Steps between C-alpha positions, in 0.01 A plus 500: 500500500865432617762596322735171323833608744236453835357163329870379433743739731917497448595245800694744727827394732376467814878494737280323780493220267776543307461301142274235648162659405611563144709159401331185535424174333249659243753763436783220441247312245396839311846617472654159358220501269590796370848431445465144367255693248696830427846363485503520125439866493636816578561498894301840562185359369482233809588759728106649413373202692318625844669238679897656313344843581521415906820320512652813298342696757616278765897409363692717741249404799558116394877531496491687883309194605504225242382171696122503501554583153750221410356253708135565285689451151715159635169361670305582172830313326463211701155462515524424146742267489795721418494574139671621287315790330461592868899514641541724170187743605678448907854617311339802315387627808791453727710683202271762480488500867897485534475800284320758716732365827820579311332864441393546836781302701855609562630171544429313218774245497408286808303202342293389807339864457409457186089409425683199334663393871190560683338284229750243551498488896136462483553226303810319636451579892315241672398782784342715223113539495488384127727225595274396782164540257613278308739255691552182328411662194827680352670218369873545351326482111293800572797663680711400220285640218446840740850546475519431153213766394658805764826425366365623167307765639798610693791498214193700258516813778 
């Protein structure tokens, strides 16, 4: 009889693959779930959520290398037609995101280093692989919206 951690083992950070293994679409669906559903309540009760549980493992491994990870939340965004209960779960985890950089980085100040300037390259860059995923898709509403919701989330850190 196996024991219930070798039925359902802790996902572990694997540096060959970075955040890749661990963040994915099914991740992006559980986790906006969650918020959508725990927003009401205490903000430590969401973070008991297996899918919380890995990105708190994962924050300062995320902000070292945030674009597999960003790019998974803005595809999940715009695969759903960019609502927006889902900009406001994107902004929560940017701020939180934004949070552990400014802890970890020196240079805080410069914006394009910020997971909110990464987010927004990806988004506004024509060159960029989310851009290119989705080319022809990012019209200037969605854009416009984006801005809108991270603005929040950014004035809120």
């Amino acid at each position: 009889e196996q024991k219930k951690d070798e039925l359902n083992p802790t996902p572990v950070f694997d540096s060959k693959e970075g955040t890749k293994k661990l963040f994915d679409a099914v991740w992006a669906q559980e986790s906006s779930a969650s918020y959508s559903t725990c927003i009401e309540i205490p903000q430590h009760m969401m973070f008991y959520e297996s899918c919380w549980k890995v990105f708190l493992d994962q924050e300062k491994n995320i902000v070292s290398d945030p674009s597999h990870f960003l790019f998974v939340c803005l595809d999940f965004i715009w695969g759903r037609g960019v609502l927006a209960v889902d900009l406001e779960w994107f902004g929560f985890i940017c701020q939180r995101l934004e949070k552990t950089r400014q802890s970890v980085e020196s240079n805080t100040r410069n914006q394009a280093n910020t997971i909110f300037g990464h987010a927004h390259e990806m988004l506004t860059n024509p060159d960029s692989k989310f851009s290119q995923f989705w080319s022809g898709e990012v019209y200037k509403e969605h854009i416009k919206q984006y801005r809108k919701e991270m603005d929040k989330a950014m004035k809120a850190l």
